[in-house]
mmCIF file of C-alpha atoms and ligand atoms in Angstrom:
data_model
loop_
_atom_site.group_PDB
_atom_site.id
_atom_site.type_symbol
_atom_site.label_atom_id
_atom_site.label_comp_id
_atom_site.label_asym_id
_atom_site.label_seq_id
_atom_site.Cartn_x
_atom_site.Cartn_y
_atom_site.Cartn_z
ATOM 1 C CA MET N 1 44.047 -15.362 -5.854
ATOM 2 C CA GLU N 2 41.754 -18.328 -6.587
ATOM 3 C CA ASN N 3 38.008 -17.565 -6.676
ATOM 4 C CA HIS N 4 36.101 -18.808 -3.645
ATOM 5 C CA TYR N 5 32.577 -20.232 -3.218
ATOM 6 C CA VAL N 6 29.949 -17.969 -1.600
ATOM 7 C CA PRO N 7 27.966 -19.447 1.321
ATOM 8 C CA ILE N 8 24.205 -18.734 1.299
ATOM 9 C CA MET N 9 21.107 -20.194 3.041
ATOM 10 C CA LEU N 10 18.431 -21.030 0.493
ATOM 11 C CA ASN N 11 14.697 -20.842 1.123
ATOM 12 C CA CYS N 12 13.450 -23.899 -0.774
ATOM 13 C CA SER N 13 9.940 -23.909 0.701
ATOM 14 C CA GLY N 14 7.327 -24.663 -1.937
ATOM 15 C CA ARG N 15 9.993 -24.746 -4.646
ATOM 16 C CA ARG N 16 10.645 -27.706 -6.911
ATOM 17 C CA CYS N 17 14.047 -29.319 -6.411
ATOM 18 C CA ILE N 18 14.994 -32.134 -8.792
ATOM 19 C CA VAL N 19 17.660 -34.772 -8.221
ATOM 20 C CA ILE N 20 18.746 -36.761 -11.263
ATOM 21 C CA GLY N 21 19.999 -40.189 -10.144
ATOM 22 C CA GLY N 22 18.963 -42.363 -7.217
ATOM 23 C CA GLY N 23 22.212 -43.736 -5.775
ATOM 24 C CA LYS N 24 24.171 -43.019 -2.587
ATOM 25 C CA VAL N 25 25.143 -39.523 -3.661
ATOM 26 C CA ALA N 26 21.579 -38.608 -4.707
ATOM 27 C CA GLU N 27 20.401 -39.919 -1.326
ATOM 28 C CA ARG N 28 22.701 -37.500 0.526
ATOM 29 C CA LYS N 29 21.454 -34.589 -1.569
ATOM 30 C CA ILE N 30 17.797 -35.529 -0.958
ATOM 31 C CA GLU N 31 18.427 -35.960 2.790
ATOM 32 C CA ALA N 32 19.865 -32.443 2.936
ATOM 33 C CA LEU N 33 16.701 -31.110 1.261
ATOM 34 C CA ALA N 34 14.239 -33.120 3.374
ATOM 35 C CA GLY N 35 12.410 -30.952 5.890
ATOM 36 C CA SER N 36 13.128 -27.745 3.951
ATOM 37 C CA GLY N 37 9.596 -27.610 2.535
ATOM 38 C CA ALA N 38 10.974 -28.166 -0.958
ATOM 39 C CA LEU N 39 8.899 -30.152 -3.421
ATOM 40 C CA LEU N 40 11.256 -33.040 -4.148
ATOM 41 C CA THR N 41 11.470 -35.008 -7.379
ATOM 42 C CA ILE N 42 13.871 -37.875 -8.055
ATOM 43 C CA ILE N 43 14.349 -38.870 -11.685
ATOM 44 C CA SER N 44 16.113 -42.234 -11.975
ATOM 45 C CA PRO N 45 15.418 -45.777 -13.232
ATOM 46 C CA GLU N 46 16.464 -47.077 -9.789
ATOM 47 C CA VAL N 47 16.615 -45.669 -6.254
ATOM 48 C CA THR N 48 18.236 -46.799 -2.970
ATOM 49 C CA GLU N 49 16.172 -48.428 -0.227
ATOM 50 C CA ASN N 50 16.256 -45.254 1.904
ATOM 51 C CA LEU N 51 15.012 -43.149 -0.998
ATOM 52 C CA LEU N 52 12.244 -45.662 -1.621
ATOM 53 C CA HIS N 53 11.148 -45.312 2.036
ATOM 54 C CA MET N 54 11.027 -41.540 1.603
ATOM 55 C CA VAL N 55 8.922 -41.930 -1.532
ATOM 56 C CA HIS N 56 6.522 -44.263 0.312
ATOM 57 C CA ARG N 57 6.232 -41.739 3.156
ATOM 58 C CA GLY N 58 5.272 -39.106 0.585
ATOM 59 C CA GLU N 59 8.398 -37.016 1.223
ATOM 60 C CA ALA N 60 9.555 -37.164 -2.395
ATOM 61 C CA GLU N 61 8.114 -37.979 -5.792
ATOM 62 C CA TRP N 62 9.906 -40.631 -7.866
ATOM 63 C CA ARG N 63 9.782 -40.559 -11.657
ATOM 64 C CA LYS N 64 11.048 -44.062 -12.476
ATOM 65 C CA LYS N 65 12.776 -43.355 -15.769
ATOM 66 C CA PRO N 66 16.066 -42.157 -17.208
ATOM 67 C CA TYR N 67 16.613 -38.414 -17.508
ATOM 68 C CA LEU N 68 15.418 -36.848 -20.755
ATOM 69 C CA GLN N 69 15.807 -33.296 -21.962
ATOM 70 C CA GLY N 70 12.796 -31.259 -20.823
ATOM 71 C CA ASP N 71 12.622 -32.938 -17.389
ATOM 72 C CA LEU N 72 13.948 -29.836 -15.616
ATOM 73 C CA GLU N 73 10.970 -27.664 -16.482
ATOM 74 C CA GLY N 74 9.738 -25.720 -13.435
ATOM 75 C CA ALA N 75 12.750 -26.539 -11.267
ATOM 76 C CA PHE N 76 14.266 -24.078 -8.791
ATOM 77 C CA LEU N 77 17.320 -26.221 -8.028
ATOM 78 C CA VAL N 78 18.825 -29.276 -9.760
ATOM 79 C CA TYR N 79 21.376 -31.924 -8.770
ATOM 80 C CA ALA N 80 23.087 -34.011 -11.458
ATOM 81 C CA ALA N 81 24.012 -37.125 -9.478
ATOM 82 C CA THR N 82 23.998 -40.075 -11.890
ATOM 83 C CA ASP N 83 27.012 -42.343 -12.428
ATOM 84 C CA SER N 84 27.070 -41.344 -16.108
ATOM 85 C CA PRO N 85 29.228 -38.298 -16.936
ATOM 86 C CA GLU N 86 27.373 -37.960 -20.263
ATOM 87 C CA VAL N 87 23.966 -37.778 -18.580
ATOM 88 C CA ASN N 88 25.279 -35.348 -15.942
ATOM 89 C CA GLU N 89 26.665 -33.217 -18.765
ATOM 90 C CA GLN N 90 23.235 -33.100 -20.478
ATOM 91 C CA VAL N 91 21.584 -32.132 -17.176
ATOM 92 C CA ILE N 92 24.069 -29.270 -16.714
ATOM 93 C CA ALA N 93 23.436 -28.057 -20.272
ATOM 94 C CA GLU N 94 19.648 -27.996 -19.843
ATOM 95 C CA ALA N 95 19.875 -26.312 -16.414
ATOM 96 C CA GLN N 96 22.183 -23.623 -17.738
ATOM 97 C CA GLN N 97 19.973 -23.035 -20.736
ATOM 98 C CA ARG N 98 16.995 -22.568 -18.363
ATOM 99 C CA ASN N 99 18.986 -20.480 -15.821
ATOM 100 C CA ILE N 100 18.419 -23.019 -13.041
ATOM 101 C CA LEU N 101 21.109 -23.408 -10.349
ATOM 102 C CA VAL N 102 22.716 -26.832 -10.736
ATOM 103 C CA ASN N 103 25.067 -29.036 -8.708
ATOM 104 C CA ARG N 104 27.235 -31.628 -10.429
ATOM 105 C CA ALA N 105 28.444 -34.543 -8.305
ATOM 106 C CA ASP N 106 31.180 -35.860 -10.584
ATOM 107 C CA ALA N 107 32.730 -32.626 -11.925
ATOM 108 C CA PRO N 108 31.820 -30.038 -9.281
ATOM 109 C CA SER N 109 33.572 -27.013 -10.746
ATOM 110 C CA THR N 110 31.366 -27.126 -13.851
ATOM 111 C CA GLY N 111 28.217 -26.668 -11.736
ATOM 112 C CA ASP N 112 26.862 -23.559 -9.975
ATOM 113 C CA PHE N 113 27.224 -24.744 -6.385
ATOM 114 C CA ILE N 114 28.669 -27.499 -4.192
ATOM 115 C CA THR N 115 27.061 -29.156 -1.172
ATOM 116 C CA PRO N 116 28.678 -28.590 2.231
ATOM 117 C CA SER N 117 28.576 -31.066 5.069
ATOM 118 C CA SER N 118 25.786 -29.889 7.353
ATOM 119 C CA LEU N 119 24.293 -30.343 10.807
ATOM 120 C CA ARG N 120 20.989 -29.012 12.137
ATOM 121 C CA ARG N 121 19.968 -28.388 15.743
ATOM 122 C CA GLY N 122 16.563 -26.810 15.391
ATOM 123 C CA LYS N 123 17.187 -23.314 14.041
ATOM 124 C CA LEU N 124 20.955 -23.684 14.266
ATOM 125 C CA THR N 125 22.556 -24.878 11.029
ATOM 126 C CA ILE N 126 26.268 -25.555 10.847
ATOM 127 C CA ALA N 127 27.720 -26.099 7.383
ATOM 128 C CA VAL N 128 31.313 -26.951 6.590
ATOM 129 C CA SER N 129 32.928 -26.734 3.189
ATOM 130 C CA ALA N 130 36.471 -27.429 2.083
ATOM 131 C CA SER N 131 35.661 -26.016 -1.380
ATOM 132 C CA GLY N 132 35.843 -29.514 -2.855
ATOM 133 C CA ALA N 133 39.484 -29.946 -1.789
ATOM 134 C CA SER N 134 38.635 -32.832 0.524
ATOM 135 C CA PRO N 135 35.010 -33.857 1.233
ATOM 136 C CA GLY N 136 36.327 -36.350 3.789
ATOM 137 C CA PHE N 137 37.976 -33.537 5.739
ATOM 138 C CA ALA N 138 34.772 -31.443 5.673
ATOM 139 C CA LYS N 139 33.052 -34.489 7.183
ATOM 140 C CA GLN N 140 35.786 -34.791 9.835
ATOM 141 C CA VAL N 141 35.384 -31.147 10.881
ATOM 142 C CA MET N 142 31.636 -31.740 11.049
ATOM 143 C CA GLU N 143 32.152 -34.659 13.438
ATOM 144 C CA GLN N 144 33.887 -32.224 15.820
ATOM 145 C CA MET N 145 30.905 -29.873 15.476
ATOM 146 C CA ARG N 146 28.492 -32.728 16.158
ATOM 147 C CA ALA N 147 30.329 -33.516 19.392
ATOM 148 C CA ASN N 148 30.339 -29.854 20.501
ATOM 149 C CA TYR N 149 26.830 -28.792 19.505
ATOM 150 C CA GLY N 150 24.297 -31.161 21.059
ATOM 151 C CA GLU N 151 20.505 -31.345 21.021
ATOM 152 C CA GLU N 152 20.298 -28.618 23.726
ATOM 153 C CA TYR N 153 20.912 -25.982 21.050
ATOM 154 C CA GLU N 154 17.432 -26.538 19.618
ATOM 155 C CA ILE N 155 15.792 -25.326 22.856
ATOM 156 C CA TYR N 156 18.453 -22.605 23.243
ATOM 157 C CA LEU N 157 17.821 -21.120 19.792
ATOM 158 C CA ASP N 158 14.048 -21.086 20.422
ATOM 159 C CA PHE N 159 14.703 -19.235 23.703
ATOM 160 C CA LEU N 160 17.010 -16.709 21.992
ATOM 161 C CA GLN N 161 14.491 -16.097 19.224
ATOM 162 C CA GLN N 162 11.600 -15.529 21.644
ATOM 163 C CA PHE N 163 13.672 -13.190 23.799
ATOM 164 C CA ARG N 164 14.887 -11.235 20.763
ATOM 165 C CA GLU N 165 11.305 -10.803 19.541
ATOM 166 C CA VAL N 166 10.213 -9.443 22.930
ATOM 167 C CA ILE N 167 13.207 -7.053 23.037
ATOM 168 C CA GLN N 168 12.402 -5.826 19.519
ATOM 169 C CA LEU N 169 8.824 -5.225 20.610
ATOM 170 C CA GLU N 170 9.607 -3.522 23.920
ATOM 171 C CA VAL N 171 12.791 -1.555 23.236
ATOM 172 C CA GLU N 172 12.858 1.299 20.703
ATOM 173 C CA ASP N 173 16.448 2.472 20.947
ATOM 174 C CA ARG N 174 18.849 0.413 18.815
ATOM 175 C CA ARG N 175 21.766 0.783 21.220
ATOM 176 C CA ASP N 176 19.622 -0.341 24.164
ATOM 177 C CA ARG N 177 18.462 -3.292 22.093
ATOM 178 C CA LYS N 178 21.993 -4.334 21.217
ATOM 179 C CA TYR N 179 23.034 -3.967 24.874
ATOM 180 C CA LEU N 180 20.172 -6.193 26.067
ATOM 181 C CA LEU N 181 20.660 -8.778 23.301
ATOM 182 C CA ASP N 182 24.331 -9.068 24.322
ATOM 183 C CA ARG N 183 23.274 -9.554 27.975
ATOM 184 C CA VAL N 184 20.868 -12.335 26.963
ATOM 185 C CA LEU N 185 23.759 -14.146 25.268
ATOM 186 C CA GLU N 186 25.713 -13.974 28.548
ATOM 187 C CA MET N 187 23.044 -15.830 30.533
ATOM 188 C CA ASP N 188 23.763 -19.424 31.601
ATOM 189 C CA VAL N 189 20.710 -20.827 29.825
ATOM 190 C CA LEU N 190 22.678 -23.481 27.902
ATOM 191 C CA ILE N 191 23.996 -24.892 31.165
ATOM 192 C CA GLN N 192 20.492 -24.902 32.616
ATOM 193 C CA ILE N 193 19.198 -26.801 29.564
ATOM 194 C CA ARG N 194 22.062 -29.332 29.791
ATOM 195 C CA GLU N 195 21.386 -29.849 33.503
ATOM 196 C CA LYS N 196 17.641 -30.190 32.837
ATOM 197 C CA ARG N 197 16.766 -27.257 35.114
ATOM 198 C CA PHE N 198 15.714 -24.836 32.391
ATOM 199 C CA HIS N 199 12.125 -23.629 32.378
ATOM 200 C CA SER N 200 10.856 -21.650 29.415
ATOM 201 C CA TRP N 201 10.232 -17.969 30.114
ATOM 202 C CA SER N 202 6.857 -16.297 29.811
ATOM 203 C CA GLN N 203 6.604 -12.969 28.002
ATOM 204 C CA GLU N 204 5.976 -11.285 31.376
ATOM 205 C CA GLU N 205 9.216 -12.708 32.784
ATOM 206 C CA MET N 206 11.119 -11.430 29.780
ATOM 207 C CA VAL N 207 9.595 -7.952 30.053
ATOM 208 C CA LYS N 208 10.497 -7.871 33.756
ATOM 209 C CA TRP N 209 14.074 -8.945 32.965
ATOM 210 C CA ILE N 210 14.300 -6.173 30.362
ATOM 211 C CA THR N 211 13.175 -3.552 32.910
ATOM 212 C CA VAL N 212 15.721 -4.691 35.503
ATOM 213 C CA ASN N 213 18.649 -5.034 33.083
ATOM 214 C CA ARG N 214 17.944 -1.787 31.276
ATOM 215 C CA GLU N 215 18.369 0.175 34.479
ATOM 216 C CA GLY N 216 21.523 -1.729 35.467
HETATM 217 C C1 LIG X 301 30.127 -32.966 2.379
HETATM 218 C C2 LIG X 301 29.450 -33.995 1.470
HETATM 219 C C3 LIG X 301 27.981 -33.628 1.374
HETATM 220 C C4 LIG X 301 27.195 -34.374 0.308
HETATM 221 O O1 LIG X 301 27.682 -35.305 -0.347
HETATM 222 O O2 LIG X 301 26.046 -33.987 0.116
HETATM 223 C C5 LIG X 301 30.181 -34.003 0.149
HETATM 224 N N1 LIG X 301 30.857 -35.147 -0.017
HETATM 225 C C6 LIG X 301 30.705 -35.964 1.067
HETATM 226 C C7 LIG X 301 31.424 -37.127 1.305
HETATM 227 C C8 LIG X 301 32.368 -37.743 0.398
HETATM 228 N N2 LIG X 301 32.411 -37.561 -0.929
HETATM 229 C C9 LIG X 301 33.428 -38.345 -1.466
HETATM 230 C C10 LIG X 301 34.011 -39.095 -0.408
HETATM 231 C C11 LIG X 301 35.105 -40.150 -0.586
HETATM 232 C C12 LIG X 301 36.453 -39.609 -0.230
HETATM 233 C C13 LIG X 301 36.989 -38.554 -1.153
HETATM 234 O O3 LIG X 301 36.963 -38.737 -2.389
HETATM 235 O O4 LIG X 301 37.430 -37.503 -0.643
HETATM 236 C C14 LIG X 301 33.367 -38.666 0.774
HETATM 237 C C15 LIG X 301 33.677 -39.074 2.197
HETATM 238 C C16 LIG X 301 32.796 -40.144 2.730
HETATM 239 O O5 LIG X 301 31.850 -40.607 2.075
HETATM 240 O O6 LIG X 301 33.096 -40.552 3.857
HETATM 241 C C17 LIG X 301 33.804 -38.456 -2.883
HETATM 242 C C18 LIG X 301 33.671 -37.290 -3.791
HETATM 243 N N3 LIG X 301 33.028 -36.110 -3.527
HETATM 244 C C19 LIG X 301 33.110 -35.316 -4.632
HETATM 245 C C20 LIG X 301 33.763 -36.023 -5.658
HETATM 246 C C21 LIG X 301 33.962 -35.515 -7.069
HETATM 247 C C22 LIG X 301 35.149 -34.607 -7.201
HETATM 248 O O7 LIG X 301 35.789 -34.200 -6.218
HETATM 249 O O8 LIG X 301 35.470 -34.300 -8.369
HETATM 250 C C23 LIG X 301 34.153 -37.250 -5.116
HETATM 251 C C24 LIG X 301 34.962 -38.342 -5.747
HETATM 252 C C25 LIG X 301 34.072 -39.359 -6.494
HETATM 253 C C26 LIG X 301 34.886 -40.400 -7.184
HETATM 254 O O9 LIG X 301 35.635 -41.089 -6.529
HETATM 255 O O10 LIG X 301 34.745 -40.452 -8.404
HETATM 256 C C27 LIG X 301 32.604 -33.996 -4.731
HETATM 257 C C28 LIG X 301 31.928 -33.242 -3.771
HETATM 258 N N4 LIG X 301 31.549 -33.715 -2.551
HETATM 259 C C29 LIG X 301 30.965 -32.720 -1.859
HETATM 260 C C30 LIG X 301 30.232 -32.890 -0.698
HETATM 261 C C31 LIG X 301 31.155 -31.405 -2.500
HETATM 262 C C32 LIG X 301 32.280 -30.605 -1.821
HETATM 263 C C33 LIG X 301 32.109 -30.398 -0.331
HETATM 264 C C34 LIG X 301 32.870 -29.224 0.165
HETATM 265 O O11 LIG X 301 34.083 -29.261 0.287
HETATM 266 O O12 LIG X 301 32.194 -28.203 0.429
HETATM 267 C C35 LIG X 301 31.542 -31.807 -3.938
HETATM 268 C C36 LIG X 301 32.662 -30.991 -4.525
HETATM 269 C C37 LIG X 301 30.369 -31.630 -4.893
HETATM 270 C C38 LIG X 301 29.018 -31.968 -4.326
HETATM 271 O O13 LIG X 301 28.741 -33.165 -4.132
HETATM 272 O O14 LIG X 301 28.257 -31.037 -4.083
HETATM 273 C C39 LIG X 301 29.670 -35.456 1.974
HETATM 274 C C40 LIG X 301 29.945 -35.612 3.476
HETATM 275 C C41 LIG X 301 28.623 -35.717 4.190
HETATM 276 C C42 LIG X 301 28.765 -35.824 5.687
HETATM 277 O O15 LIG X 301 29.085 -34.852 6.334
HETATM 278 O O16 LIG X 301 28.488 -36.926 6.209
HETATM 279 N N1 LIG X 302 29.723 -35.577 -4.759
HETATM 280 C C1 LIG X 302 30.033 -36.599 -4.009
HETATM 281 O O1 LIG X 302 30.023 -36.515 -2.799
HETATM 282 C C2 LIG X 302 30.391 -37.874 -4.670
HETATM 283 C C3 LIG X 302 30.775 -38.984 -3.907
HETATM 284 C C4 LIG X 302 31.020 -40.189 -4.543
HETATM 285 C C5 LIG X 302 30.850 -40.244 -5.916
HETATM 286 N N2 LIG X 302 30.501 -39.142 -6.635
HETATM 287 C C6 LIG X 302 30.215 -39.164 -8.084
HETATM 288 O O2 LIG X 302 28.779 -39.251 -8.198
HETATM 289 C C7 LIG X 302 28.401 -40.328 -9.067
HETATM 290 C C8 LIG X 302 27.212 -41.061 -8.468
HETATM 291 O O3 LIG X 302 27.637 -41.770 -7.330
HETATM 292 P P1 LIG X 302 26.714 -42.830 -6.572
HETATM 293 O O4 LIG X 302 27.559 -43.459 -5.530
HETATM 294 O O5 LIG X 302 25.430 -42.214 -6.167
HETATM 295 O O6 LIG X 302 26.453 -43.886 -7.766
HETATM 296 P P2 LIG X 302 25.409 -45.062 -7.844
HETATM 297 O O7 LIG X 302 25.918 -46.019 -8.859
HETATM 298 O O8 LIG X 302 25.079 -45.547 -6.464
HETATM 299 O O9 LIG X 302 24.067 -44.373 -8.399
HETATM 300 C C9 LIG X 302 23.918 -43.912 -9.693
HETATM 301 C C10 LIG X 302 22.453 -43.622 -9.923
HETATM 302 O O10 LIG X 302 22.281 -42.984 -11.187
HETATM 303 C C11 LIG X 302 21.106 -43.503 -11.774
HETATM 304 N N3 LIG X 302 21.153 -43.289 -13.234
HETATM 305 C C12 LIG X 302 21.944 -43.904 -14.150
HETATM 306 N N4 LIG X 302 21.659 -43.451 -15.385
HETATM 307 C C13 LIG X 302 20.675 -42.555 -15.277
HETATM 308 C C14 LIG X 302 19.926 -41.743 -16.201
HETATM 309 N N5 LIG X 302 20.174 -41.809 -17.515
HETATM 310 N N6 LIG X 302 18.995 -40.931 -15.713
HETATM 311 C C15 LIG X 302 18.735 -40.851 -14.383
HETATM 312 N N7 LIG X 302 19.385 -41.607 -13.476
HETATM 313 C C16 LIG X 302 20.347 -42.444 -13.905
HETATM 314 C C17 LIG X 302 21.107 -44.962 -11.384
HETATM 315 O O11 LIG X 302 19.795 -45.522 -11.484
HETATM 316 C C18 LIG X 302 21.585 -44.871 -9.940
HETATM 317 O O12 LIG X 302 20.457 -44.668 -9.096
HETATM 318 C C19 LIG X 302 29.660 -41.197 -9.179
HETATM 319 O O13 LIG X 302 29.770 -41.657 -10.512
HETATM 320 C C20 LIG X 302 30.816 -40.287 -8.828
HETATM 321 O O14 LIG X 302 31.378 -39.747 -9.999
HETATM 322 C C21 LIG X 302 30.266 -37.987 -6.042
#
């Protein structure tokens, strides 16, 4: 059987992520990192207009120069996204020598990871990968996700998180906890949010709900 890629969710907060290249592909990689708390560096003689806006807003640092060996020092994650296979090859070699995880845009299987299509709704992240077989198809699947998972999920996930925290605080027994958490997922909160009749719950309301549903 062919080896498969392993999905993980990376904590990039406070970690240096470097993108080599400043074209359309580099822009997609940077956009996926934006908002993660990563310290972003772009190394490229030129960047797209959107990347330039991000640099002006202070969201990324731009080193206006071609890649040179040594540029990856201190990086947590690296993307080789230039239009030069030779340069991308050098980036891969330095990253591997330094044990830094690296993505290669033009010859993906020689890198350590590939980038899935992704969608965020607050704390909900949906990522779709076709293992490089067809990036266009991954994007197509994501369009279906986009249509099915609207903005309401941001509020919903916040509600679920708050409720779960209260249950963890109030309920000792693991089986009781699991029972209550399953009941929370059966509530019609999503519908209420969609119909704009959802009101956020206070801790007292949640504790009261726990008491009632525990007995039932
Ligand atoms: C998901 C997405 C995220 C992102 O880019 O960050 C992404 N590609 C997207 C779009 C897209 N890319 C390409 C087309 C044109 C149609 C086509 O060629 O199919 C379209 C469609 C379009 O633009 O509409 C061309 C292309 N892509 C790769 C190669 C090189 C090769 O295959 O060897 C070539 C040929 C270059 C050439 O012609 O030389 C390689 C990769 N592209 C990946 C990711 C990784 C695997 C994803 C997975 O399956 O998990 C992987 C393996 C490596 C990586 O980049 O990490 C993003 C959608 C974002 C969204 O959802 O909107
Ligand atoms: N992974 C994907 O989704 C995907 C999609 C399309 C293309 N590709 C591949 O990715 C490559 C890049 O695509 P693109 O559309 O962003 O190209 P592009 O031409 O828009 O951008 C290339 C960028 O690389 C920079 N660059 C060139 N030499 C450099 C150097 N020595 N050091 C640092 N930066 C340098 C350029 O300034 C430019 O910003 C393509 O050649 C193609 O092989 C990958």
